[in-house]
Coordinates of N, CA and C in Angstrom, one line a residue:
X1 N 113.4 44.3 162.6 CA 112.2 44.4 163.3 C 112.2 43.5 164.5
X2 N 112.9 42.4 164.4 CA 113.0 41.4 165.5 C 113.6 42.1 166.8
X3 N 114.6 43.0 166.6 CA 115.1 43.6 167.8 C 114.1 44.5 168.5
X4 N 113.3 45.2 167.7 CA 112.3 46.1 168.3 C 111.2 45.3 169.0
X5 N 110.8 44.1 168.4 CA 109.9 43.3 169.1 C 110.4 42.7 170.4
X6 N 111.7 42.4 170.4 CA 112.3 41.9 171.6 C 112.4 43.0 172.7
X7 N 112.7 44.2 172.3 CA 112.7 45.3 173.2 C 111.3 45.6 173.8
X8 N 110.3 45.5 172.9 CA 108.9 45.7 173.4 C 108.6 44.6 174.5
X9 N 109.0 43.4 174.2 CA 108.8 42.3 175.2 C 109.5 42.6 176.5
X10 N 110.8 43.2 176.4 CA 111.5 43.5 177.6 C 110.7 44.6 178.4
X11 N 110.2 45.6 177.7 CA 109.4 46.7 178.3 C 108.2 46.1 179.1
X12 N 107.5 45.2 178.4 CA 106.3 44.5 179.0 C 106.8 43.8 180.3
X13 N 107.8 43.0 180.2 CA 108.3 42.2 181.3 C 108.7 43.1 182.5
X14 N 109.4 44.3 182.2 CA 109.8 45.2 183.2 C 108.6 45.8 183.9
X15 N 107.6 46.1 183.1 CA 106.4 46.7 183.7 C 105.7 45.7 184.6
X16 N 105.6 44.4 184.2 CA 105.1 43.4 185.0 C 105.9 43.2 186.3
X17 N 107.2 43.2 186.2 CA 108.0 43.1 187.3 C 107.8 44.2 188.3
X18 N 107.7 45.4 187.8 CA 107.5 46.6 188.6 C 106.1 46.5 189.3
X19 N 105.2 45.9 188.7 CA 103.8 45.8 189.3 C 103.7 44.6 190.2
X20 N 104.8 43.9 190.5 CA 104.8 42.9 191.5 C 104.8 41.5 190.9
X21 N 104.9 41.3 189.6 CA 105.0 40.0 189.0 C 106.4 39.5 189.1
X22 N 106.9 39.2 190.3 CA 108.2 38.8 190.6 C 108.7 37.5 189.8
X23 N 107.8 36.7 189.3 CA 108.1 35.5 188.6 C 108.6 35.7 187.2
X24 N 108.5 37.0 186.7 CA 108.9 37.2 185.3 C 110.3 37.6 185.2
X25 N 110.9 37.4 184.1 CA 112.3 37.7 183.8 C 112.3 38.6 182.6
X26 N 113.4 39.4 182.5 CA 113.5 40.2 181.3 C 113.9 39.4 180.1
X27 N 113.3 39.6 179.0 CA 113.5 38.8 177.8 C 114.8 38.9 177.1
X28 N 115.6 39.9 177.3 CA 116.7 40.1 176.4 C 118.0 39.4 176.9
X29 N 118.1 39.0 178.1 CA 119.3 38.4 178.6 C 119.7 37.2 177.9
X30 N 118.8 36.3 177.6 CA 119.2 35.0 177.0 C 119.3 35.1 175.5
X31 N 118.9 36.2 174.9 CA 118.8 36.4 173.4 C 119.8 37.4 172.9
X32 N 120.7 37.9 173.8 CA 121.6 39.0 173.5 C 122.3 39.0 172.1
X33 N 122.9 37.9 171.8 CA 123.6 37.8 170.5 C 122.9 37.2 169.4
X34 N 121.7 36.7 169.5 CA 121.0 36.0 168.5 C 120.7 36.7 167.2
X35 N 120.5 38.0 167.3 CA 120.1 38.8 166.1 C 121.2 39.8 165.7
X36 N 122.3 39.9 166.4 CA 123.3 41.0 166.2 C 123.8 41.0 164.8
X37 N 123.9 39.9 164.1 CA 124.5 39.9 162.8 C 123.5 40.4 161.7
X38 N 122.2 40.4 162.0 CA 121.2 40.8 161.0 C 121.0 42.3 161.0
X39 N 121.6 43.0 161.8 CA 121.4 44.5 161.9 C 122.7 45.2 161.5
X40 N 123.6 44.6 160.9 CA 124.9 45.3 160.6 C 124.8 46.6 160.0
X41 N 124.0 46.8 159.0 CA 123.9 48.1 158.4 C 123.0 49.1 159.1
X42 N 122.2 48.7 160.0 CA 121.3 49.6 160.6 C 121.5 49.8 162.1
X43 N 122.8 49.7 162.5 CA 123.1 49.8 163.9 C 122.6 51.1 164.5
X44 N 122.8 52.2 163.8 CA 122.4 53.5 164.3 C 120.9 53.5 164.5
X45 N 120.1 53.0 163.6 CA 118.7 52.9 163.7 C 118.3 52.0 164.8
X46 N 119.0 50.9 165.0 CA 118.7 50.0 166.2 C 118.9 50.7 167.5
X47 N 120.0 51.5 167.6 CA 120.3 52.3 168.8 C 119.2 53.3 169.0
X48 N 118.8 54.0 168.0 CA 117.7 55.0 168.1 C 116.5 54.3 168.6
X49 N 116.1 53.2 168.0 CA 115.0 52.4 168.5 C 115.1 52.0 170.0
X50 N 116.3 51.6 170.3 CA 116.6 51.2 171.7 C 116.3 52.4 172.6
X51 N 116.9 53.5 172.3 CA 116.7 54.7 173.1 C 115.2 55.0 173.3
X52 N 114.5 55.0 172.2 CA 113.1 55.3 172.2 C 112.3 54.3 173.1
X53 N 112.6 53.0 173.0 CA 111.9 52.0 173.8 C 112.3 52.2 175.3
X54 N 113.6 52.5 175.6 CA 114.0 52.7 176.9 C 113.3 53.9 177.6
X55 N 113.1 55.0 176.8 CA 112.4 56.1 177.3 C 111.0 55.8 177.7
X56 N 110.4 55.0 176.8 CA 109.0 54.5 177.1 C 108.9 53.7 178.4
X57 N 109.9 52.7 178.5 CA 110.0 51.9 179.7 C 110.1 52.7 180.9
X58 N 111.0 53.7 180.9 CA 111.3 54.5 182.1 C 110.0 55.3 182.4
X59 N 109.4 55.8 181.4 CA 108.2 56.6 181.6 C 107.1 55.8 182.3
X60 N 107.0 54.5 181.9 CA 106.0 53.7 182.5 C 106.3 53.3 183.9
X61 N 107.5 53.4 184.3 CA 108.0 53.1 185.7 C 108.1 54.4 186.6
X62 N 107.7 55.5 186.1 CA 107.9 56.8 186.8 C 107.5 56.7 188.2
X63 N 106.3 56.1 188.5 CA 105.8 56.1 189.9 C 106.6 55.2 190.8
X64 N 107.4 54.3 190.2 CA 108.2 53.3 191.0 C 109.6 53.9 191.3
X65 N 110.0 54.9 190.5 CA 111.4 55.4 190.6 C 111.5 56.7 191.3
X66 N 111.3 56.6 192.7 CA 111.3 57.8 193.5 C 112.3 57.8 194.6
X67 N 113.1 56.7 194.7 CA 114.0 56.6 195.8 C 115.2 57.4 195.7
X68 N 115.8 57.7 196.8 CA 117.1 58.4 196.8 C 118.2 57.6 196.1
X69 N 118.2 56.3 196.3 CA 119.2 55.5 195.7 C 119.1 55.6 194.1
X70 N 117.9 55.5 193.6 CA 117.8 55.7 192.1 C 118.3 57.1 191.7
X71 N 117.9 58.1 192.4 CA 118.3 59.5 192.1 C 119.8 59.6 192.1
X72 N 120.4 59.1 193.1 CA 121.9 59.3 193.3 C 122.6 58.4 192.2
X73 N 122.2 57.2 192.0 CA 122.8 56.3 191.1 C 122.7 56.9 189.7
X74 N 121.5 57.4 189.3 CA 121.3 58.0 188.0 C 122.2 59.2 187.8
X75 N 122.3 60.0 188.8 CA 123.2 61.2 188.6 C 124.7 60.8 188.4
X76 N 125.1 59.8 189.2 CA 126.4 59.2 189.0 C 126.6 58.6 187.6
X77 N 125.5 57.9 187.1 CA 125.5 57.4 185.8 C 125.6 58.5 184.7
X78 N 124.8 59.5 184.8 CA 124.9 60.6 183.9 C 126.2 61.3 183.9
X79 N 126.8 61.5 185.0 CA 128.2 62.1 185.1 C 129.2 61.2 184.4
X80 N 129.1 59.9 184.6 CA 130.0 58.9 184.0 C 129.9 59.0 182.4
X81 N 128.7 59.1 182.0 CA 128.4 59.2 180.5 C 129.0 60.5 180.0
X82 N 128.8 61.6 180.7 CA 129.3 62.9 180.3 C 130.8 62.9 180.2
X83 N 131.4 62.3 181.2 CA 132.9 62.3 181.3 C 133.6 61.1 180.7
X84 N 132.8 60.3 180.0 CA 133.4 59.0 179.5 C 134.7 59.2 178.7
X85 N 134.8 60.3 178.0 CA 136.0 60.5 177.2 C 137.1 61.2 178.0
X86 N 136.9 61.4 179.3 CA 137.9 62.0 180.2 C 137.8 63.4 180.4
X87 N 136.9 64.1 179.7 CA 136.7 65.6 179.9 C 135.3 66.0 179.6
X88 N 134.9 67.1 180.2 CA 133.6 67.6 180.0 C 133.7 69.1 179.9
X89 N 133.3 69.7 178.7 CA 133.4 71.1 178.5 C 132.1 71.8 178.9
X90 N 132.1 73.1 179.0 CA 130.9 73.8 179.5 C 129.7 73.6 178.7
X91 N 129.8 73.5 177.4 CA 128.6 73.3 176.5 C 128.1 71.9 176.7
X92 N 128.9 70.9 176.9 CA 128.5 69.5 177.1 C 127.8 69.5 178.5
X93 N 128.3 70.2 179.5 CA 127.7 70.2 180.8 C 126.3 70.8 180.7
X94 N 126.2 71.9 180.0 CA 124.9 72.5 179.9 C 123.9 71.6 179.1
X95 N 124.3 71.0 178.1 CA 123.5 70.1 177.3 C 123.1 68.9 178.2
X96 N 124.0 68.3 178.9 CA 123.7 67.2 179.8 C 122.7 67.6 180.9
X97 N 122.9 68.7 181.5 CA 122.0 69.2 182.5 C 120.6 69.4 182.0
X98 N 120.5 69.9 180.8 CA 119.2 70.1 180.1 C 118.5 68.7 179.9
X99 N 119.3 67.7 179.5 CA 118.7 66.4 179.3 C 118.2 65.8 180.6
X100 N 119.0 66.0 181.6 CA 118.6 65.5 182.9 C 117.3 66.1 183.4
X101 N 117.3 67.5 183.4 CA 116.1 68.2 183.9 C 114.9 68.0 183.0
X102 N 115.1 67.6 181.8 CA 114.0 67.4 180.9 C 113.5 65.9 180.9
X103 N 114.3 65.0 181.5 CA 113.9 63.6 181.6 C 112.7 63.4 182.4
X104 N 111.7 62.7 181.9 CA 110.4 62.6 182.5 C 110.5 61.9 183.9
X105 N 111.3 60.9 184.0 CA 111.4 60.2 185.3 C 112.2 61.0 186.3
X106 N 113.2 61.7 185.9 CA 114.0 62.4 186.8 C 113.3 63.7 187.3
X107 N 112.2 64.0 186.7 CA 111.4 65.1 187.2 C 110.7 64.8 188.5
X108 N 110.8 63.5 188.9 CA 110.3 63.1 190.3 C 111.1 63.9 191.4
X109 N 112.3 64.4 191.0 CA 113.2 65.0 192.0 C 113.4 66.5 191.8
X110 N 113.6 67.2 192.9 CA 113.9 68.6 192.7 C 115.1 68.9 191.8
X111 N 115.0 69.8 190.9 CA 116.1 70.1 190.0 C 117.5 70.4 190.7
X112 N 117.4 71.1 191.8 CA 118.6 71.4 192.5 C 119.3 70.2 193.1
X113 N 118.5 69.2 193.5 CA 119.1 68.0 194.0 C 119.9 67.3 192.9
X114 N 119.3 67.2 191.7 CA 119.9 66.6 190.6 C 121.2 67.3 190.2
X115 N 121.1 68.6 190.0 CA 122.2 69.4 189.7 C 123.4 69.2 190.6
X116 N 123.1 69.3 191.9 CA 124.2 69.2 192.9 C 124.9 67.8 192.8
X117 N 124.1 66.8 192.7 CA 124.7 65.4 192.6 C 125.5 65.2 191.3
X118 N 124.9 65.7 190.2 CA 125.5 65.6 188.9 C 126.9 66.3 188.9
X119 N 126.9 67.6 189.4 CA 128.1 68.4 189.4 C 129.1 67.8 190.3
X120 N 128.7 67.2 191.4 CA 129.7 66.6 192.4 C 130.4 65.5 191.7
X121 N 129.7 64.7 191.0 CA 130.4 63.5 190.3 C 131.2 64.0 189.1
X122 N 130.7 65.0 188.3 CA 131.5 65.5 187.2 C 132.8 66.1 187.7
X123 N 132.7 66.9 188.8 CA 133.9 67.5 189.4 C 134.9 66.5 189.8
X124 N 134.5 65.4 190.4 CA 135.4 64.3 190.8 C 136.0 63.6 189.6
X125 N 135.2 63.4 188.6 CA 135.7 62.7 187.4 C 136.7 63.6 186.6
X126 N 136.5 64.9 186.6 CA 137.4 65.7 185.8 C 138.7 66.0 186.6
X127 N 138.6 66.0 187.9 CA 139.8 66.2 188.8 C 140.7 65.0 188.7
X128 N 140.1 63.8 188.9 CA 140.9 62.5 188.9 C 139.9 61.4 188.4
X129 N 140.0 61.2 187.1 CA 139.0 60.3 186.5 C 139.0 58.9 187.1
X130 N 140.1 58.2 187.3 CA 140.0 56.9 187.9 C 139.3 56.9 189.3
X131 N 139.7 57.8 190.1 CA 139.1 57.9 191.5 C 137.6 58.3 191.3
X132 N 137.3 59.3 190.5 CA 135.9 59.7 190.3 C 135.1 58.6 189.8
X133 N 135.6 57.8 188.8 CA 134.9 56.7 188.3 C 134.6 55.6 189.3
X134 N 135.6 55.3 190.2 CA 135.4 54.4 191.2 C 134.3 54.8 192.2
X135 N 134.3 56.1 192.5 CA 133.2 56.6 193.4 C 131.9 56.6 192.8
X136 N 131.8 57.0 191.5 CA 130.5 56.9 190.8 C 130.0 55.5 190.7
X137 N 130.9 54.6 190.4 CA 130.4 53.2 190.3 C 130.0 52.6 191.7
X138 N 130.6 53.1 192.8 CA 130.1 52.7 194.1 C 128.7 53.3 194.4
X139 N 128.5 54.5 193.9 CA 127.1 55.1 194.1 C 126.1 54.4 193.2
X140 N 126.5 54.0 192.0 CA 125.6 53.2 191.1 C 125.3 51.9 191.8
X141 N 126.3 51.2 192.3 CA 126.1 49.9 192.9 C 125.0 49.9 194.0
X142 N 124.8 51.0 194.7 CA 123.8 51.0 195.7 C 122.4 50.8 195.2
X143 N 122.2 50.9 193.9 CA 120.8 50.7 193.4 C 120.6 49.2 193.1
X144 N 121.6 48.4 193.3 CA 121.6 46.9 192.9 C 120.5 46.2 193.8
X145 N 120.2 46.7 194.9 CA 119.3 46.0 195.8 C 117.9 45.9 195.2
X146 N 117.5 46.8 194.3 CA 116.2 46.7 193.7 C 116.4 46.6 192.2
X147 N 116.1 45.4 191.7 CA 116.3 45.1 190.2 C 115.7 46.1 189.3
X148 N 114.5 46.6 189.6 CA 113.8 47.5 188.7 C 114.6 48.8 188.7
X149 N 115.1 49.3 189.8 CA 115.9 50.5 189.9 C 117.2 50.3 189.2
X150 N 117.8 49.2 189.4 CA 119.1 48.9 188.8 C 119.0 49.0 187.3
X151 N 118.0 48.4 186.7 CA 117.8 48.4 185.3 C 117.5 49.8 184.8
X152 N 116.7 50.6 185.6 CA 116.4 51.9 185.3 C 117.6 52.8 185.2
X153 N 118.6 52.6 186.1 CA 119.8 53.4 186.1 C 120.5 53.2 184.8
X154 N 120.7 52.0 184.3 CA 121.3 51.7 183.1 C 120.5 52.3 181.9
X155 N 119.2 52.1 182.0 CA 118.3 52.7 180.9 C 118.5 54.2 180.9
X156 N 118.5 54.9 182.0 CA 118.7 56.3 182.1 C 120.0 56.7 181.4
X157 N 121.1 55.9 181.7 CA 122.4 56.2 181.1 C 122.4 56.1 179.6
X158 N 121.7 55.0 179.1 CA 121.6 54.8 177.7 C 120.8 55.9 177.0
X159 N 119.7 56.3 177.6 CA 118.9 57.4 177.1 C 119.7 58.7 177.0
X160 N 120.4 59.0 178.1 CA 121.2 60.2 178.1 C 122.3 60.2 177.1
X161 N 123.0 59.0 177.0 CA 124.1 58.8 176.1 C 123.6 58.9 174.6
X162 N 122.4 58.4 174.4 CA 121.9 58.3 173.0 C 121.2 59.5 172.6
X163 N 121.0 60.5 173.5 CA 120.2 61.7 173.1 C 120.8 62.4 171.9
X164 N 122.1 62.4 171.7 CA 122.7 63.1 170.6 C 122.8 62.2 169.3
X165 N 122.2 61.0 169.4 CA 122.2 60.1 168.3 C 123.5 59.3 168.1
X166 N 124.4 59.4 169.0 CA 125.7 58.7 168.9 C 126.1 58.1 170.2
X167 N 126.5 56.8 170.2 CA 127.1 56.2 171.3 C 128.6 56.0 171.1
X168 N 129.4 56.7 171.8 CA 130.8 56.5 171.6 C 131.3 55.2 172.3
X169 N 132.4 54.7 171.9 CA 133.0 53.5 172.5 C 133.2 53.7 174.0
X170 N 133.6 55.0 174.4 CA 133.9 55.3 175.8 C 132.5 55.2 176.6
X171 N 131.5 55.8 176.0 CA 130.2 55.7 176.7 C 129.7 54.3 176.9
X172 N 129.8 53.5 175.8 CA 129.4 52.1 175.9 C 130.3 51.4 177.0
X173 N 131.5 51.7 177.1 CA 132.4 51.1 178.1 C 132.0 51.4 179.5
X174 N 131.6 52.7 179.8 CA 131.2 53.0 181.2 C 129.8 52.4 181.5
X175 N 129.0 52.3 180.5 CA 127.7 51.7 180.7 C 127.8 50.2 181.0
X176 N 128.8 49.5 180.3 CA 129.1 48.1 180.6 C 129.6 48.0 182.0
X177 N 130.5 48.9 182.4 CA 131.1 48.8 183.8 C 130.0 49.0 184.8
X178 N 129.0 49.9 184.5 CA 127.9 50.2 185.4 C 127.0 48.9 185.5
X179 N 126.9 48.2 184.4 CA 126.1 47.0 184.5 C 126.8 46.0 185.4
X180 N 128.1 45.9 185.3 CA 128.9 45.0 186.2 C 128.7 45.4 187.7
X181 N 128.7 46.7 188.0 CA 128.5 47.2 189.4 C 127.1 46.8 189.9
X182 N 126.2 46.7 189.0 CA 124.8 46.4 189.4 C 124.4 44.9 189.2
X183 N 125.4 44.1 188.8 CA 125.1 42.7 188.6 C 124.2 42.4 187.4
X184 N 124.2 43.2 186.4 CA 123.4 43.0 185.2 C 124.2 42.7 184.0
X185 N 123.6 41.9 183.1 CA 124.4 41.5 181.9 C 124.3 42.6 180.9
X186 N 125.4 43.2 180.4 CA 125.4 44.2 179.4 C 124.6 43.8 178.1
X187 N 124.5 42.5 177.8 CA 123.8 42.1 176.6 C 122.3 42.4 176.7
X188 N 121.8 42.4 178.0 CA 120.4 42.7 178.2 C 120.0 44.1 177.6
X189 N 121.0 45.0 177.5 CA 120.8 46.4 177.1 C 121.5 46.6 175.7
X190 N 121.8 45.5 175.0 CA 122.5 45.6 173.7 C 123.8 46.3 173.8
X191 N 124.6 46.2 174.9 CA 125.9 46.8 175.1 C 127.0 45.9 174.8

């Protein structure tokens, strides 16, 4: 339960930060490893809770997340998650597209803009994964100028990755790399 309480505190702090409370900080960065041992048997449950809390956080920031930088970085993030294992089959593409178009915050943008950007990155990643990943990370890094948007990009990636109830090692790895591109600590997101 301590993890859930900490995540709720993070959500509250992010909301305050988005509303102009610049003096606040996110609560998870300094506490990243303090409770990790107490959840050994319930890691899947903790991940599901994390995804739920992040969805709530993103929903509460919907009016703040309307910039082109957030849109483009989120689509690059979703493509990285989809292609994290080095390939994307047609059914996975369709499922990912459905998740993107059904995401409350991403509904701020026209579906065709999202599809176009997502497919562009997936095509680059499947053609040449290292080069496509470098280009996706460059796109993601553009969101670093606004901390709320930067965190929202990672949160969007986690929500999309966790939608199937499973976080693969490859998905976690690309999420950690995206944190690095944005100057964020992976521990803040339990990565």
